[in-house]
Amino acid sequence: MVLTRRWAVFLTVVGVWSWVIWPRFALAIVQDDHSFSGGAPTAFFWVHAFLIVTSLAFGTVLGVLGVRAWRASLRATRTSPRKTRQTEEFVAVERSAPQD
């Protein structure tokens, strides 16, 4: 599967966004009064911890896929021959040459 550069940028931004937003949310959950009861974590804490870890995992995977897609698109443009007028003329002459 080949992703466009636009999709590669989108996936990378989603990955970065996840790592910007979710740690701040985790800090807010830890500081919330509902997170601990008698020093022990509550269900509120565990549910949100699961959501945070899952979101960070997905964000990491999407970010890595975005970076890999971007790098692959750069490699593809470096290795593919550039289409110039001379190459088009050469191909046209080659196709019109009589076959023996």
mmCIF file of C-alpha atoms in Angstrom:
data_model
loop_
_atom_site.group_PDB
_atom_site.id
_atom_site.type_symbol
_atom_site.label_atom_id
_atom_site.label_comp_id
_atom_site.label_asym_id
_atom_site.label_seq_id
_atom_site.Cartn_x
_atom_site.Cartn_y
_atom_site.Cartn_z
ATOM 1 C CA MET A 1 0.000 0.000 0.000
ATOM 2 C CA VAL A 2 1.305 3.416 -0.933
ATOM 3 C CA LEU A 3 0.327 6.450 1.095
ATOM 4 C CA THR A 4 0.478 9.975 -0.230
ATOM 5 C CA ARG A 5 2.604 12.567 1.490
ATOM 6 C CA ARG A 6 -0.565 14.263 2.697
ATOM 7 C CA TRP A 7 -1.629 11.085 4.530
ATOM 8 C CA ALA A 8 1.896 10.662 5.875
ATOM 9 C CA VAL A 9 1.808 14.164 7.350
ATOM 10 C CA PHE A 10 -1.688 13.575 8.769
ATOM 11 C CA LEU A 11 -0.637 10.346 10.503
ATOM 12 C CA THR A 12 2.494 11.967 11.908
ATOM 13 C CA VAL A 13 0.483 14.907 13.249
ATOM 14 C CA VAL A 14 -1.997 12.511 14.890
ATOM 15 C CA GLY A 15 0.897 10.728 16.591
ATOM 16 C CA VAL A 16 2.446 13.952 17.847
ATOM 17 C CA TRP A 17 -0.958 15.260 18.955
ATOM 18 C CA SER A 18 -1.528 12.123 21.024
ATOM 19 C CA TRP A 19 1.754 12.612 22.850
ATOM 20 C CA VAL A 20 0.983 16.288 23.475
ATOM 21 C CA ILE A 21 -2.562 15.818 24.792
ATOM 22 C CA TRP A 22 -2.680 12.518 26.700
ATOM 23 C CA PRO A 23 0.177 13.069 29.198
ATOM 24 C CA ARG A 24 -1.485 16.314 30.283
ATOM 25 C CA PHE A 25 -4.789 14.450 30.674
ATOM 26 C CA ALA A 26 -3.010 11.765 32.729
ATOM 27 C CA LEU A 27 -1.685 14.419 35.076
ATOM 28 C CA ALA A 28 -5.203 15.816 35.512
ATOM 29 C CA ILE A 29 -6.568 12.326 36.290
ATOM 30 C CA VAL A 30 -3.870 11.654 38.889
ATOM 31 C CA GLN A 31 -4.640 14.970 40.578
ATOM 32 C CA ASP A 32 -8.414 14.364 40.546
ATOM 33 C CA ASP A 33 -10.041 13.587 43.907
ATOM 34 C CA HIS A 34 -11.944 10.639 42.401
ATOM 35 C CA SER A 35 -8.756 8.789 41.417
ATOM 36 C CA PHE A 36 -7.775 7.534 44.861
ATOM 37 C CA SER A 37 -9.739 6.393 47.878
ATOM 38 C CA GLY A 38 -7.778 5.720 51.028
ATOM 39 C CA GLY A 39 -4.535 5.812 49.056
ATOM 40 C CA ALA A 40 -5.660 3.056 46.652
ATOM 41 C CA PRO A 41 -6.526 3.677 42.992
ATOM 42 C CA THR A 42 -10.236 3.590 42.177
ATOM 43 C CA ALA A 43 -12.068 2.252 39.120
ATOM 44 C CA PHE A 44 -12.183 5.837 37.846
ATOM 45 C CA PHE A 45 -8.383 5.890 37.830
ATOM 46 C CA TRP A 46 -7.989 2.465 36.165
ATOM 47 C CA VAL A 47 -10.507 3.164 33.407
ATOM 48 C CA HIS A 48 -8.801 6.421 32.522
ATOM 49 C CA ALA A 49 -5.345 4.857 32.785
ATOM 50 C CA PHE A 50 -6.449 2.199 30.281
ATOM 51 C CA LEU A 51 -7.811 4.867 27.918
ATOM 52 C CA ILE A 52 -4.617 6.896 28.163
ATOM 53 C CA VAL A 53 -2.303 3.931 27.550
ATOM 54 C CA THR A 54 -4.427 2.715 24.630
ATOM 55 C CA SER A 55 -4.535 6.165 23.044
ATOM 56 C CA LEU A 56 -0.784 6.617 23.426
ATOM 57 C CA ALA A 57 -0.187 3.198 21.862
ATOM 58 C CA PHE A 58 -2.414 4.017 18.876
ATOM 59 C CA GLY A 59 -0.842 7.459 18.567
ATOM 60 C CA THR A 60 2.629 5.944 18.583
ATOM 61 C CA VAL A 61 1.724 3.392 15.907
ATOM 62 C CA LEU A 62 0.099 6.034 13.701
ATOM 63 C CA GLY A 63 3.025 8.414 14.164
ATOM 64 C CA VAL A 64 5.549 5.724 13.248
ATOM 65 C CA LEU A 65 3.497 4.746 10.183
ATOM 66 C CA GLY A 66 3.341 8.403 9.152
ATOM 67 C CA VAL A 67 7.099 8.864 9.447
ATOM 68 C CA ARG A 68 7.758 5.623 7.568
ATOM 69 C CA ALA A 69 5.326 6.639 4.806
ATOM 70 C CA TRP A 70 7.002 10.036 4.520
ATOM 71 C CA ARG A 71 10.454 8.463 4.263
ATOM 72 C CA ALA A 72 9.207 5.960 1.673
ATOM 73 C CA SER A 73 7.754 8.773 -0.431
ATOM 74 C CA LEU A 74 11.102 10.577 -0.327
ATOM 75 C CA ARG A 75 12.933 7.420 -1.421
ATOM 76 C CA ALA A 76 10.439 6.871 -4.240
ATOM 77 C CA THR A 77 10.942 10.365 -5.635
ATOM 78 C CA ARG A 78 14.735 10.028 -5.460
ATOM 79 C CA THR A 79 14.864 6.710 -7.299
ATOM 80 C CA SER A 80 12.211 7.324 -9.963
ATOM 81 C CA PRO A 81 13.448 8.860 -13.208
ATOM 82 C CA ARG A 82 12.316 12.373 -13.872
ATOM 83 C CA LYS A 83 10.082 12.804 -16.856
ATOM 84 C CA THR A 84 11.581 15.379 -19.184
ATOM 85 C CA ARG A 85 10.782 16.462 -22.700
ATOM 86 C CA GLN A 86 13.856 14.634 -24.007
ATOM 87 C CA THR A 87 12.796 11.324 -22.486
ATOM 88 C CA GLU A 88 9.287 11.770 -23.895
ATOM 89 C CA GLU A 89 10.741 12.416 -27.370
ATOM 90 C CA PHE A 90 13.019 9.385 -27.052
ATOM 91 C CA VAL A 91 10.101 7.165 -26.079
ATOM 92 C CA ALA A 92 8.005 8.544 -28.957
ATOM 93 C CA VAL A 93 10.791 7.880 -31.491
ATOM 94 C CA GLU A 94 11.379 4.408 -30.092
ATOM 95 C CA ARG A 95 7.697 3.516 -30.375
ATOM 96 C CA SER A 96 7.384 4.838 -33.921
ATOM 97 C CA ALA A 97 10.456 2.980 -35.201
ATOM 98 C CA PRO A 98 9.524 0.154 -37.583
ATOM 99 C CA GLN A 99 9.855 -3.353 -36.235
ATOM 100 C CA ASP A 100 11.777 -5.918 -38.353
#
